Amino acid sequence: MRLSAADTPYLLNARDGGAAGRSQSLHRSIATDELNVAGRKSDVQDCQWLQKLMSLGLLRAAWRPGDEVCVVRAVVRQREVLLTEQADWVQRMQKALVQMNLQLTEVLTDVMGMTGQAIVRAIVAGERDPKVLARHRNGRVKASAADIERALTGNWREEHLFVLGQALAMVDSLAQRVLECDAKIEALLVPLGCHEVELSGPGKRRGKNTPQFDARTALARWAGVDLTRINGLAVTTVMTILSEIGPDLSRFANVKHFCSWLGLCPGTKVSGGKVLSARTRRSTNRVRQALKLAAMSLSRNDSALGAFYRRLCSRMDKPRANTAVAHKLARMVYFMLTRGEAFVDQGQQHYEEQQRQRSIDALRRRATALGFQITPAAQTP
């Protein structure tokens, strides 16, 4: 039987024995395998052909993580939905401010930072004097108090103030729901932490969306390794990765199968021995998206991965370089989870020296093939 994503509840009930307790042999098959079946284009013939393939065991089942991973995944996805909605309401707050000619975004990088929140909450509370509002300026803000005062000179229209208050209330409500998700995730990770991992090195800088509990320790005890040691992988990224795939990757035969499932491998569109396209396939895999965002954060990182990303950007466009670095990160995650190895960063200088030596070796091989010999130039004092 062919099932779609909407049939997942029925699949779970059937897998657990159904309402009557009977054992069922249903599973979701991979859609691309069914599309590649030649012929059988009518619905009736297609169903008959799939039933025959299923009876012979020729249909591959789509991978689904274990039940304990799916429980964590549902809460983590809900947390991401709440953060997305919260960002939408922050944009509505900014629109209400602009409509009142309050150019707060021109003097503050983040409206929801310490200074921005203090000013917005004072406006909602009834304060209208720009001089008084400018006193909420934090010492770390680059803009002066006079600049903030000029940015807060506008018209205080009643309808826009109402929208601003409503948006702020929604942001606070969603923030409370996010805290509830954090508490639920912490409670779910406690029984899953069956490994004793010694965390070495300082932790990553906490961002606005970082969970309020010690997620790094909880995730490391669940996975058996500290994935946050990989450059570019923040705590939220690691939480997304583990909640989607779990720490057990034995379902994948090797690292190539894992990267192919993520959609990070080059395509193999070949006809007549000629490669027509090597583009990676489009995918909405959440782990793939998290790894590509992590790769993008390495553009200014002083590490071997950062140097690798910048080297790729110098010889190809950034989207392709981003995919290549995400592929490299996926391989590191796979090897750490399957082998229990710790990540050790060799540093930018070591990587650049390694690339220099590789270039010298390539030049020597090329010169030897042409009948020449390369001699290093004497270094002048």
XYZ file of C-alpha atoms in Angstrom:
381
model
C 0.000 0.000 0.000
C 1.318 3.437 -0.902
C 0.977 6.051 1.823
C 1.508 9.797 1.803
C 2.602 12.151 4.569
C -1.044 12.733 5.521
C -1.404 8.992 6.204
C 1.297 8.924 8.884
C -1.174 8.643 11.838
C -2.792 5.612 10.183
C 0.656 4.136 9.544
C 1.594 4.490 13.206
C -1.648 2.879 14.347
C -1.164 0.016 11.912
C 2.447 -0.446 12.957
C 1.445 -0.656 16.626
C -1.145 -3.324 15.871
C -4.172 -1.265 14.888
C -7.387 -0.778 16.810
C -8.091 -4.510 16.871
C -4.554 -5.452 17.833
C -3.801 -7.139 14.497
C -0.262 -6.947 13.163
C -0.044 -4.956 9.948
C 2.750 -4.803 7.349
C 2.453 -1.215 6.206
C 5.280 1.211 5.592
C 5.850 4.380 3.663
C 7.757 3.809 0.462
C 10.139 6.252 -1.170
C 8.241 8.366 -3.707
C 11.141 8.647 -6.149
C 11.329 4.870 -6.432
C 7.672 4.716 -7.421
C 8.001 7.515 -9.972
C 10.848 5.694 -11.707
C 8.732 2.586 -12.354
C 8.318 2.171 -16.116
C 4.796 1.848 -17.477
C 1.785 1.180 -15.236
C 0.519 4.707 -15.788
C -3.118 4.176 -14.852
C -4.145 4.305 -11.191
C -5.446 0.728 -11.098
C -2.396 -0.769 -12.807
C -0.120 1.364 -10.666
C -1.713 0.068 -7.441
C -1.548 -3.534 -8.662
C 2.104 -3.162 -9.633
C 3.042 -1.572 -6.309
C 1.197 -4.318 -4.415
C 3.192 -6.938 -6.296
C 6.486 -5.149 -5.660
C 5.612 -4.848 -1.985
C 4.770 -8.555 -1.717
C 8.163 -9.404 -3.228
C 10.026 -7.028 -0.911
C 11.242 -4.770 -3.715
C 10.087 -1.443 -2.241
C 12.417 0.425 0.086
C 10.879 1.946 3.183
C 11.471 5.642 3.897
C 13.585 6.207 7.000
C 11.853 7.295 10.183
C 13.747 7.821 13.461
C 12.807 6.084 16.670
C 9.831 7.034 18.816
C 11.916 8.827 21.472
C 13.522 10.964 18.750
C 10.147 11.772 17.196
C 8.864 13.053 20.549
C 11.783 15.461 20.879
C 11.470 16.400 17.214
C 7.833 17.450 17.623
C 8.647 19.831 20.487
C 11.733 21.272 18.770
C 9.732 21.914 15.601
C 7.036 23.612 17.652
C 9.714 25.820 19.199
C 10.955 26.801 15.732
C 7.407 27.657 14.661
C 6.979 29.905 17.701
C 10.266 31.684 16.996
C 9.212 32.270 13.377
C 5.894 33.731 14.475
C 7.666 35.892 17.043
C 9.911 37.298 14.308
C 6.817 38.141 12.246
C 5.342 40.135 15.125
C 8.639 41.975 15.618
C 8.406 43.071 11.985
C 4.882 44.345 12.661
C 6.262 46.343 15.572
C 8.859 47.891 13.280
C 6.170 48.738 10.728
C 4.072 50.501 13.379
C 7.111 52.531 14.438
C 7.923 53.531 10.863
C 4.315 54.565 10.224
C 4.652 56.968 13.162
C 7.919 58.247 11.634
C 9.913 56.769 14.508
C 13.127 55.639 12.788
C 14.359 53.481 15.631
C 15.855 50.922 13.241
C 18.240 53.591 11.895
C 20.019 54.007 15.235
C 19.634 50.508 16.724
C 20.790 47.256 15.170
C 18.165 45.203 16.986
C 14.828 46.659 18.026
C 14.359 43.747 20.447
C 17.696 44.359 22.151
C 18.069 45.834 25.625
C 17.752 49.454 24.491
C 15.065 48.773 21.884
C 12.822 46.854 24.254
C 13.146 49.491 26.955
C 12.135 52.253 24.525
C 9.239 50.318 22.990
C 7.851 49.334 26.374
C 8.098 52.936 27.566
C 6.183 54.083 24.460
C 3.442 51.487 25.076
C 3.314 52.594 28.736
C 2.523 56.169 27.606
C 5.849 57.988 27.396
C 6.084 60.391 24.413
C 9.028 62.676 25.249
C 12.023 61.804 22.980
C 14.509 63.063 25.607
C 13.088 60.761 28.260
C 12.987 57.824 25.843
C 16.606 58.425 24.825
C 17.699 57.931 28.432
C 17.096 54.195 28.009
C 20.175 54.069 25.776
C 22.644 51.381 26.788
C 26.319 52.293 26.946
C 27.188 49.753 24.238
C 24.989 51.470 21.626
C 27.105 53.305 19.046
C 24.477 55.953 18.304
C 24.505 58.956 20.630
C 21.593 60.039 22.795
C 21.014 63.013 20.451
C 20.716 60.674 17.440
C 18.223 58.475 19.265
C 16.259 61.554 20.297
C 15.991 62.724 16.670
C 14.963 59.215 15.564
C 12.138 59.236 18.126
C 10.614 62.501 16.918
C 7.433 61.640 15.052
C 3.658 61.644 15.131
C 2.021 59.561 17.834
C -1.060 58.308 15.979
C -3.462 56.406 18.182
C -4.127 53.539 15.761
C -0.436 52.787 15.288
C 0.167 52.908 19.033
C -2.617 50.353 19.440
C -1.006 48.063 16.849
C 2.383 48.484 18.555
C 0.926 47.473 21.913
C -0.824 44.470 20.406
C 2.353 43.332 18.655
C 4.421 43.694 21.829
C 1.879 41.644 23.767
C 2.042 38.897 21.134
C 5.850 38.880 21.283
C 5.761 38.497 25.063
C 3.152 35.735 24.836
C 5.163 33.796 22.264
C 8.305 34.238 24.364
C 6.487 32.581 27.268
C 5.437 29.689 24.997
C 9.076 29.280 23.925
C 10.123 29.007 27.575
C 7.522 26.276 28.028
C 9.009 24.418 25.053
C 12.479 24.758 26.588
C 11.235 23.228 29.831
C 9.604 20.366 27.916
C 12.740 19.688 25.850
C 14.873 19.673 29.010
C 12.536 17.139 30.608
C 12.627 14.934 27.496
C 16.431 14.985 27.245
C 17.023 13.918 30.859
C 16.139 10.200 30.387
C 17.952 10.125 27.022
C 21.292 11.229 28.489
C 22.955 7.835 28.937
C 26.568 8.890 28.201
C 29.089 10.581 30.437
C 30.853 13.206 28.311
C 33.535 15.565 29.538
C 33.002 18.952 27.907
C 36.282 20.618 27.002
C 36.829 24.175 25.938
C 34.542 27.166 26.330
C 30.986 27.010 25.078
C 29.618 28.946 22.126
C 28.287 32.447 22.662
C 24.648 32.409 23.660
C 22.273 33.932 21.156
C 18.790 35.316 21.605
C 17.151 32.019 20.620
C 19.440 29.762 22.664
C 17.507 27.538 25.123
C 17.516 28.745 28.696
C 18.721 25.434 30.142
C 22.136 23.780 29.751
C 21.355 22.317 26.337
C 24.995 21.691 25.463
C 25.491 19.205 28.291
C 22.120 17.526 27.734
C 22.716 17.066 23.990
C 26.276 15.805 24.540
C 25.062 13.185 27.035
C 22.418 12.073 24.521
C 24.742 11.860 21.514
C 27.868 10.702 23.340
C 29.934 13.484 21.714
C 29.949 17.261 21.874
C 28.906 18.380 18.383
C 29.156 22.032 19.375
C 32.961 21.705 19.172
C 32.610 21.788 15.380
C 33.112 25.334 14.166
C 29.826 26.849 13.010
C 27.523 24.468 14.899
C 25.748 26.378 17.654
C 23.662 24.759 20.374
C 20.418 25.418 18.491
C 21.877 23.864 15.326
C 22.962 20.731 17.178
C 19.529 20.487 18.813
C 17.889 20.627 15.377
C 20.235 17.965 13.975
C 19.793 15.497 16.848
C 16.037 16.036 17.058
C 15.673 15.203 13.359
C 17.985 12.190 12.994
C 18.882 11.139 16.528
C 22.308 9.877 17.626
C 21.966 6.456 15.946
C 22.945 6.575 12.258
C 23.231 2.814 11.724
C 20.364 3.034 9.228
C 22.791 4.585 6.727
C 25.302 2.214 5.134
C 28.070 4.820 5.040
C 28.704 8.545 5.055
C 27.873 8.818 1.353
C 24.374 7.455 1.934
C 23.895 9.907 4.799
C 24.969 12.937 2.739
C 22.828 11.769 -0.175
C 19.794 11.540 2.129
C 20.468 15.128 3.206
C 20.573 16.252 -0.437
C 24.129 17.568 -0.179
C 25.748 15.249 -2.740
C 26.317 16.305 -6.370
C 23.714 15.092 -8.821
C 24.402 12.368 -11.392
C 22.405 13.398 -14.433
C 24.332 11.578 -17.159
C 23.284 10.764 -20.730
C 25.500 8.958 -23.208
C 28.473 9.180 -20.892
C 28.198 12.969 -20.725
C 27.450 14.722 -17.444
C 24.448 16.953 -18.112
C 24.133 18.344 -14.593
C 25.789 17.855 -11.231
C 23.537 20.155 -9.216
C 22.325 18.954 -5.841
C 18.657 18.124 -5.726
C 16.229 20.474 -4.052
C 15.261 19.432 -0.577
C 13.418 20.780 2.450
C 15.371 18.593 4.852
C 15.690 20.505 8.119
C 19.142 19.100 8.868
C 20.335 20.253 5.442
C 18.994 23.762 6.077
C 20.613 23.899 9.512
C 23.985 22.807 8.113
C 23.848 25.362 5.295
C 23.137 28.136 7.796
C 26.037 26.892 9.912
C 28.304 26.909 6.846
C 27.339 30.503 6.102
C 28.484 31.562 9.577
C 32.050 30.399 8.810
C 32.772 33.257 6.390
C 34.747 35.195 9.048
C 35.741 32.326 11.308
C 39.445 31.981 12.158
C 39.522 28.204 11.809
C 40.410 25.553 9.260
C 36.772 25.338 8.199
C 36.615 29.121 7.813
C 39.730 29.104 5.618
C 38.251 26.225 3.590
C 35.032 28.193 3.033
C 36.899 31.329 1.934
C 39.101 29.301 -0.420
C 36.028 27.820 -2.102
C 34.403 31.263 -2.395
C 37.486 32.502 -4.274
C 37.003 29.971 -7.078
C 33.218 29.483 -7.210
C 30.035 31.336 -6.349
C 28.971 31.477 -2.712
C 25.867 29.236 -2.964
C 27.984 26.373 -4.295
C 30.669 27.003 -1.703
C 28.004 27.021 0.997
C 26.696 23.636 -0.151
C 30.214 22.180 -0.294
C 31.002 23.326 3.266
C 27.623 22.015 4.482
C 28.583 18.671 2.930
C 31.857 18.743 4.849
C 30.019 19.543 8.096
C 27.618 16.645 7.473
C 30.549 14.248 7.101
C 32.026 15.499 10.380
C 28.711 15.009 12.174
C 28.408 11.473 10.784
C 31.892 10.424 11.827
C 31.546 11.924 15.300
C 28.226 10.147 15.925
C 29.289 6.782 14.478
C 32.874 6.604 15.737
C 32.589 8.657 18.917
C 35.525 10.812 17.844
C 36.116 14.277 19.254
C 36.542 17.208 16.895
C 39.924 18.953 16.967
C 40.387 22.184 15.041
C 43.850 22.418 13.471
C 43.522 26.154 12.983
C 43.594 28.468 9.987
C 47.402 28.657 9.830
C 47.795 24.864 9.687
C 45.209 24.600 6.902
C 46.818 27.360 4.814
C 50.280 25.758 5.215
C 48.810 22.416 4.177
C 47.273 23.961 1.046
C 50.583 25.667 0.238
C 52.432 22.373 0.460
C 49.844 20.720 -1.777
C 50.304 23.448 -4.383
C 54.095 23.013 -4.279
C 53.764 19.237 -4.719
C 51.416 19.723 -7.671
C 53.859 22.129 -9.324
C 56.715 19.662 -8.864
C 54.728 16.836 -10.436
C 53.753 19.062 -13.348
C 57.355 20.221 -13.864
C 58.654 16.653 -13.734
C 56.142 15.571 -16.358
C 57.409 18.360 -18.643
C 61.065 17.565 -18.013
C 61.851 20.448 -15.664
C 62.907 20.712 -12.067
C 61.747 23.269 -9.539
C 64.314 24.846 -7.259
C 63.200 27.049 -4.321
C 64.393 30.631 -4.585
C 66.943 31.767 -2.037
C 65.373 33.828 0.731
C 66.878 37.304 1.004
C 67.625 38.546 4.547
